[in-house]
Tab-separated table of C-alpha atoms in Angstrom:
chain	number	residue	atom	x	y	z
S	41	UNK	CA	0.031	0.002	-0.014
S	42	UNK	CA	1.352	3.470	-0.928
S	43	UNK	CA	1.719	6.258	1.601
S	44	UNK	CA	-1.069	8.023	-0.026
S	45	UNK	CA	-3.383	5.142	0.340
S	46	UNK	CA	-2.428	4.690	3.952
S	47	UNK	CA	-3.155	8.370	4.646
S	48	UNK	CA	-6.451	7.962	2.880
S	49	UNK	CA	-7.487	4.967	5.020
S	50	UNK	CA	-6.248	6.791	8.095
S	51	UNK	CA	-8.454	9.787	7.256
S	52	UNK	CA	-11.469	7.468	6.559
S	53	UNK	CA	-11.076	5.644	9.878
S	54	UNK	CA	-10.756	8.799	11.729
S	55	UNK	CA	-14.318	9.288	10.837
S	56	UNK	CA	-15.250	6.000	12.652
S	57	UNK	CA	-14.637	7.516	16.006
S	58	UNK	CA	-17.710	6.996	18.187
S	59	UNK	CA	-18.672	9.337	20.895
S	60	UNK	CA	-19.976	8.283	24.276
S	61	UNK	CA	-23.394	9.424	25.595
S	62	UNK	CA	-23.429	12.806	27.375
S	63	UNK	CA	-23.982	11.380	30.881
S	64	UNK	CA	-21.334	8.549	30.389
S	65	UNK	CA	-18.942	10.019	33.011
S	66	UNK	CA	-21.729	10.640	35.584
S	67	UNK	CA	-22.975	6.994	35.044
S	68	UNK	CA	-19.516	5.728	35.442
S	69	UNK	CA	-18.945	7.520	38.813
S	70	UNK	CA	-22.116	6.085	40.043
S	71	UNK	CA	-20.955	2.633	39.049
S	72	UNK	CA	-17.651	3.154	40.782
S	73	UNK	CA	-19.499	4.103	44.047
S	74	UNK	CA	-21.667	0.947	43.722
S	75	UNK	CA	-18.570	-1.202	43.119
S	76	UNK	CA	-16.922	0.214	46.066
S	77	UNK	CA	-19.628	0.179	48.825
S	78	UNK	CA	-21.104	-3.372	49.092
S	79	UNK	CA	-18.042	-5.585	48.391
S	80	UNK	CA	-17.088	-6.248	51.975
S	81	UNK	CA	-20.516	-7.012	52.944
S	82	UNK	CA	-21.138	-9.480	49.910
S	83	UNK	CA	-17.848	-11.186	50.477
S	84	UNK	CA	-18.098	-11.723	54.214
S	85	UNK	CA	-21.746	-12.642	53.915
S	86	UNK	CA	-20.908	-15.624	51.617
S	87	UNK	CA	-17.503	-16.611	52.989
S	88	UNK	CA	-18.689	-17.419	56.556
S	89	UNK	CA	-20.433	-20.476	55.043
S	90	UNK	CA	-17.065	-22.138	54.195
S	91	UNK	CA	-15.559	-22.495	57.722
S	92	UNK	CA	-18.975	-23.428	59.096
S	93	UNK	CA	-19.371	-26.164	56.400
S	94	UNK	CA	-15.730	-27.268	57.130
S	95	UNK	CA	-16.365	-27.589	60.888
S	96	UNK	CA	-19.780	-29.362	60.525
S	97	UNK	CA	-18.439	-31.733	58.051
S	98	UNK	CA	-15.334	-32.645	59.987
S	99	UNK	CA	-17.505	-33.077	63.064
S	100	UNK	CA	-19.871	-35.456	61.286
S	101	UNK	CA	-17.099	-37.354	59.643
S	102	UNK	CA	-15.247	-37.727	62.993
S	103	UNK	CA	-18.395	-38.817	64.901
S	104	UNK	CA	-19.483	-41.337	62.262
S	105	UNK	CA	-15.992	-42.871	62.113
S	106	UNK	CA	-15.835	-43.092	65.919
S	107	UNK	CA	-19.239	-44.698	66.189
S	108	UNK	CA	-18.688	-47.296	63.360
S	109	UNK	CA	-15.196	-47.992	64.609
S	110	UNK	CA	-16.491	-48.814	68.069
S	111	UNK	CA	-18.793	-51.440	66.963
S	112	UNK	CA	-17.566	-54.965	67.322
S	113	UNK	CA	-16.464	-56.140	64.828
S	114	UNK	CA	-16.277	-52.850	62.784
S	115	UNK	CA	-17.870	-53.147	59.265
S	116	UNK	CA	-15.388	-54.396	56.587
S	117	UNK	CA	-16.409	-51.532	54.302
S	118	UNK	CA	-15.222	-48.935	56.755
S	119	UNK	CA	-11.904	-47.894	54.999
S	120	UNK	CA	-13.618	-47.732	51.604
S	121	UNK	CA	-16.628	-45.875	53.193
S	122	UNK	CA	-14.304	-43.387	54.861
S	123	UNK	CA	-12.607	-42.695	51.612
S	124	UNK	CA	-15.752	-42.226	49.692
S	125	UNK	CA	-17.016	-39.853	52.327
S	126	UNK	CA	-13.772	-37.837	51.994
S	127	UNK	CA	-14.055	-37.532	48.340
S	128	UNK	CA	-17.689	-36.602	48.400
S	129	UNK	CA	-16.978	-33.962	51.149
S	130	UNK	CA	-14.018	-32.518	49.153
S	131	UNK	CA	-16.171	-32.313	46.014
S	132	UNK	CA	-19.029	-30.493	47.883
S	133	UNK	CA	-16.487	-28.144	49.439
S	134	UNK	CA	-14.896	-27.238	46.097
S	135	UNK	CA	-18.427	-26.603	44.608
S	136	UNK	CA	-19.327	-24.348	47.505
S	137	UNK	CA	-15.910	-22.518	47.389
S	138	UNK	CA	-16.466	-21.947	43.509
S	139	UNK	CA	-19.919	-20.759	43.923
S	140	UNK	CA	-18.928	-18.496	46.712
S	141	UNK	CA	-16.117	-16.942	44.661
S	142	UNK	CA	-18.348	-16.300	41.777
S	143	UNK	CA	-21.140	-14.916	43.796
S	144	UNK	CA	-18.811	-12.533	45.672
S	145	UNK	CA	-17.229	-11.080	42.547
S	146	UNK	CA	-20.439	-10.686	40.407
S	147	UNK	CA	-22.203	-7.347	40.277
S	148	UNK	CA	-25.599	-7.708	41.944
S	149	UNK	CA	-26.912	-4.779	39.956
S	150	UNK	CA	-26.020	-6.553	36.540
S	151	UNK	CA	-27.616	-9.691	37.800
S	152	UNK	CA	-30.860	-7.905	38.659
S	153	UNK	CA	-30.858	-6.099	35.308
S	154	UNK	CA	-30.513	-9.447	33.516
S	155	UNK	CA	-33.275	-10.977	35.432
S	156	UNK	CA	-35.585	-8.111	34.534
S	157	UNK	CA	-34.685	-8.529	30.903
T	280	UNK	CA	1.016	24.481	36.621
T	281	UNK	CA	-1.398	23.300	33.951
T	282	UNK	CA	-5.092	22.621	34.308
T	283	UNK	CA	-6.293	19.075	34.664
T	284	UNK	CA	-7.182	18.895	30.886
T	285	UNK	CA	-3.758	19.838	29.642
T	286	UNK	CA	-1.785	17.789	32.289
T	287	UNK	CA	0.198	14.794	31.142
T	288	UNK	CA	-1.267	11.355	31.557
T	289	UNK	CA	1.512	10.363	34.115
T	290	UNK	CA	0.863	13.455	36.227
T	291	UNK	CA	-2.883	12.755	36.232
T	292	UNK	CA	-2.236	9.177	37.189
T	293	UNK	CA	0.005	10.247	40.061
T	294	UNK	CA	-2.469	12.832	41.175
T	295	UNK	CA	-5.246	10.145	41.348
T	296	UNK	CA	-3.095	7.456	42.895
T	297	UNK	CA	-1.297	9.584	45.616
T	298	UNK	CA	-4.105	11.912	46.477
T	299	UNK	CA	-7.159	9.940	45.431
T	300	UNK	CA	-8.098	13.040	43.308
T	301	UNK	CA	-11.266	12.000	41.488
T	302	UNK	CA	-10.982	14.910	39.142
T	303	UNK	CA	-7.660	13.660	37.782
T	304	UNK	CA	-9.421	10.324	37.115
T	305	UNK	CA	-12.399	12.016	35.370
T	306	UNK	CA	-9.951	13.989	33.160
T	307	UNK	CA	-8.362	10.657	32.112
T	308	UNK	CA	-11.697	9.195	31.474
T	309	UNK	CA	-12.828	12.153	29.341
T	310	UNK	CA	-9.565	11.945	27.380
T	311	UNK	CA	-9.990	8.283	26.446
T	312	UNK	CA	-13.626	7.365	26.686
T	313	UNK	CA	-14.490	7.928	22.981
T	314	UNK	CA	-11.474	5.986	21.686
T	315	UNK	CA	-12.194	3.249	24.158
T	316	UNK	CA	-15.693	3.053	22.965
T	317	UNK	CA	-14.459	2.975	19.171
T	318	UNK	CA	-12.322	0.004	20.292
T	319	UNK	CA	-15.223	-1.863	22.096
T	320	UNK	CA	-17.726	-1.173	19.344
T	321	UNK	CA	-15.254	-3.103	16.895
T	322	UNK	CA	-15.758	-6.141	19.024
T	323	UNK	CA	-19.459	-5.844	20.130
T	324	UNK	CA	-20.923	-4.088	17.073
T	325	UNK	CA	-23.434	-2.412	19.282
T	326	UNK	CA	-23.169	0.957	20.983
T	327	UNK	CA	-25.178	0.301	24.128
T	328	UNK	CA	-23.292	-3.045	24.829
T	329	UNK	CA	-19.936	-1.291	23.961
T	330	UNK	CA	-20.772	1.564	26.392
T	331	UNK	CA	-21.462	-1.002	29.121
T	332	UNK	CA	-18.183	-2.748	28.369
T	333	UNK	CA	-16.308	0.585	28.547
T	334	UNK	CA	-17.902	1.620	31.733
T	335	UNK	CA	-17.117	-1.862	33.237
T	336	UNK	CA	-13.445	-1.346	32.034
T	337	UNK	CA	-13.118	2.256	33.635
T	338	UNK	CA	-14.408	0.772	36.947
T	339	UNK	CA	-11.592	-1.849	36.731
T	340	UNK	CA	-9.081	0.850	35.912
T	341	UNK	CA	-10.325	2.851	38.827
T	342	UNK	CA	-9.707	0.084	41.263
T	343	UNK	CA	-6.474	-1.359	39.608
T	344	UNK	CA	-4.639	1.984	38.679
T	345	UNK	CA	-2.809	2.059	41.992
T	346	UNK	CA	-1.157	-1.314	41.274
T	347	UNK	CA	-0.125	-0.425	37.711
T	348	UNK	CA	3.637	-0.436	37.947
T	349	UNK	CA	4.593	1.140	34.579
T	350	UNK	CA	2.477	4.199	34.535
T	351	UNK	CA	3.858	5.070	31.076
T	352	UNK	CA	2.071	2.030	29.694
T	353	UNK	CA	-1.300	3.299	30.729
T	354	UNK	CA	-2.805	3.717	27.269
T	355	UNK	CA	-1.925	0.221	26.186
T	356	UNK	CA	-3.080	-1.233	29.554
T	357	UNK	CA	-6.417	0.531	29.323
T	358	UNK	CA	-7.016	-0.652	25.813
T	359	UNK	CA	-6.111	-4.217	26.884
T	360	UNK	CA	-8.735	-4.040	29.536
T	361	UNK	CA	-11.347	-2.563	27.198
T	362	UNK	CA	-10.558	-5.291	24.722
T	363	UNK	CA	-10.686	-8.184	27.184
T	364	UNK	CA	-13.883	-6.855	28.679
T	365	UNK	CA	-15.421	-6.553	25.266
T	366	UNK	CA	-14.552	-10.040	24.143
T	367	UNK	CA	-15.753	-11.431	27.480
T	368	UNK	CA	-19.032	-9.594	26.987
T	369	UNK	CA	-19.218	-10.930	23.408
T	370	UNK	CA	-18.788	-14.459	24.763
T	371	UNK	CA	-21.322	-13.840	27.527
T	372	UNK	CA	-23.965	-12.471	25.129
T	373	UNK	CA	-23.026	-15.202	22.646
T	374	UNK	CA	-22.871	-12.848	19.720
T	375	UNK	CA	-22.479	-14.794	16.399
T	376	UNK	CA	-22.834	-13.001	13.085
T	377	UNK	CA	-21.720	-13.868	9.615
T	378	UNK	CA	-19.095	-11.540	8.424
T	379	UNK	CA	-18.214	-10.406	4.934
T	380	UNK	CA	-15.304	-11.943	3.308
T	381	UNK	CA	-13.558	-10.062	0.433
T	382	UNK	CA	-12.645	-11.783	-2.751
T	383	UNK	CA	-8.957	-12.047	-3.603
T	384	UNK	CA	-9.147	-9.461	-6.241
T	385	UNK	CA	-10.971	-6.793	-4.068
T	386	UNK	CA	-10.331	-3.357	-5.544
T	387	UNK	CA	-8.648	-1.018	-3.187
T	388	UNK	CA	-10.076	2.147	-4.655
T	389	UNK	CA	-12.480	3.711	-2.120
T	390	UNK	CA	-12.025	7.285	-3.258
T	391	UNK	CA	-15.686	7.407	-4.278
T	392	UNK	CA	-16.300	8.175	-0.663
T	393	UNK	CA	-14.683	11.632	-1.034
T	394	UNK	CA	-17.557	12.753	-3.180
T	395	UNK	CA	-19.981	12.218	-0.282
T	396	UNK	CA	-20.908	14.648	2.352
T	397	UNK	CA	-19.101	14.198	5.810
T	398	UNK	CA	-22.288	12.755	7.598
T	399	UNK	CA	-22.784	10.152	4.730
T	400	UNK	CA	-19.101	9.286	4.754
T	401	UNK	CA	-19.278	8.572	8.495
T	402	UNK	CA	-22.383	6.509	7.984
T	403	UNK	CA	-20.770	4.415	5.343
T	404	UNK	CA	-17.601	3.753	7.409
T	405	UNK	CA	-19.768	2.774	10.343
T	406	UNK	CA	-21.809	0.323	8.266
T	407	UNK	CA	-18.657	-1.113	6.678
T	408	UNK	CA	-16.915	-1.592	9.966
T	409	UNK	CA	-20.033	-3.257	11.496
T	410	UNK	CA	-19.700	-5.785	8.766
T	411	UNK	CA	-16.055	-6.582	9.306
T	412	UNK	CA	-14.885	-9.406	11.576
T	413	UNK	CA	-14.310	-8.179	15.046
T	414	UNK	CA	-10.624	-8.849	14.995
T	415	UNK	CA	-10.072	-7.033	11.737
T	416	UNK	CA	-12.225	-4.077	12.733
T	417	UNK	CA	-10.350	-3.916	15.992
T	418	UNK	CA	-6.883	-3.973	14.345
T	419	UNK	CA	-7.862	-1.466	11.788
T	420	UNK	CA	-9.145	0.954	14.394
T	421	UNK	CA	-6.162	0.457	16.767
T	422	UNK	CA	-3.645	0.979	13.862
T	423	UNK	CA	-5.350	3.925	11.951
T	424	UNK	CA	-7.761	5.660	14.446
T	425	UNK	CA	-5.752	5.230	17.649
T	426	UNK	CA	-2.422	5.303	15.758
T	427	UNK	CA	-0.900	2.499	17.829
T	428	UNK	CA	2.189	0.777	16.637
T	429	UNK	CA	2.290	-2.951	15.854
T	430	UNK	CA	4.209	-3.527	19.160
T	431	UNK	CA	1.518	-1.568	21.044
T	432	UNK	CA	-1.212	-3.465	19.269
T	433	UNK	CA	0.528	-6.674	20.383
T	434	UNK	CA	0.505	-5.696	24.044
T	435	UNK	CA	-3.133	-4.372	23.823
T	436	UNK	CA	-4.643	-7.383	22.203
T	437	UNK	CA	-2.418	-10.260	23.037
T	438	UNK	CA	-2.400	-11.046	19.186
T	439	UNK	CA	0.875	-12.265	17.567
T	440	UNK	CA	2.675	-9.795	15.079
T	441	UNK	CA	1.742	-12.165	12.248
T	442	UNK	CA	-1.955	-12.113	13.076
T	443	UNK	CA	-1.950	-8.315	13.326
T	444	UNK	CA	-0.411	-8.031	9.967
T	445	UNK	CA	-2.832	-10.577	8.396
T	446	UNK	CA	-5.776	-8.864	10.033
T	447	UNK	CA	-4.588	-5.508	8.842
T	448	UNK	CA	-4.207	-6.732	5.251
T	449	UNK	CA	-7.508	-8.614	5.218
T	450	UNK	CA	-9.374	-5.709	7.080
T	451	UNK	CA	-8.251	-3.324	4.508
T	452	UNK	CA	-9.371	-5.619	1.662
T	453	UNK	CA	-12.617	-6.420	3.226
T	454	UNK	CA	-13.338	-2.790	4.104
T	455	UNK	CA	-12.843	-1.649	0.501
T	456	UNK	CA	-14.945	-4.480	-0.741
T	457	UNK	CA	-17.807	-3.657	1.598
T	458	UNK	CA	-17.591	-0.089	0.837
T	459	UNK	CA	-17.652	-0.819	-2.830
T	460	UNK	CA	-20.823	-2.941	-2.575
T	461	UNK	CA	-22.526	-0.231	-0.392
T	462	UNK	CA	-21.510	2.618	-2.615
T	463	UNK	CA	-22.262	0.718	-5.712
T	464	UNK	CA	-25.999	0.432	-4.780
T	465	UNK	CA	-26.534	3.826	-3.175
T	466	UNK	CA	-24.132	6.389	-4.367
T	467	UNK	CA	-26.137	7.458	-7.294
T	468	UNK	CA	-29.066	8.469	-4.965
T	469	UNK	CA	-26.663	10.671	-2.974
T	470	UNK	CA	-25.055	12.441	-5.762
């Protein structure tokens, strides 16, 4: 492409500049305020579930193991059962963690707008 | 000391980061918002969606600017955020459109546009860019409208040098082909 053609294309594409709405900056400042205020509340509100779930799960696991182990003789499926319980428990924990992270980082406003749509 | 609007980018960033001066941030926004919107519209093809993406990008910039280490790279960093946000938005909205593909022997003569009024020229360019593939429209705008160098486009988009060159070449071809088609059918009514 020659310099003249390049310049011509440049002039043409300069005309493709799009201008934002008049109230863009005002709306942006409102969005910034909204993004600042509720974050801590949202995060803490969702995150307290995780340690609670951990403690409750651990306690149930421990008690079930103690009870089953104290029977005489202990059931022969106990080691496999304990392993399966650990796997299921870990999966549930991962799912919960993932959901919690996603919920805490999403903008509630945009979710409610989508729901309205 | 210059007013906010004439201050250098780095001075404005420092003012915002060190003193949390919102006016400095607003000046930066006003300086880049139209170009950022032009970039986002290349990917999203819709002004309302593009404005939303630009707004989301500036919110990210507001929160992350203090952690930007190389303040001199603000411009490419900003465009990278806008581009990533726009592509994510595009994925989220599952936008799929068939785009025009120029034939190999596309004519590059688009000087017919010069005979049109300014407003009509803008309308035709807008229409043509809407029909281009997002990557091509994006690279054309970054190169010609924002006057970024290839290296800067690399950092802003994450595209390889080869892809940028191919997109530039195909974008130019496709743009001229689309304009020719548009002008061929309507130019006579306008003259």
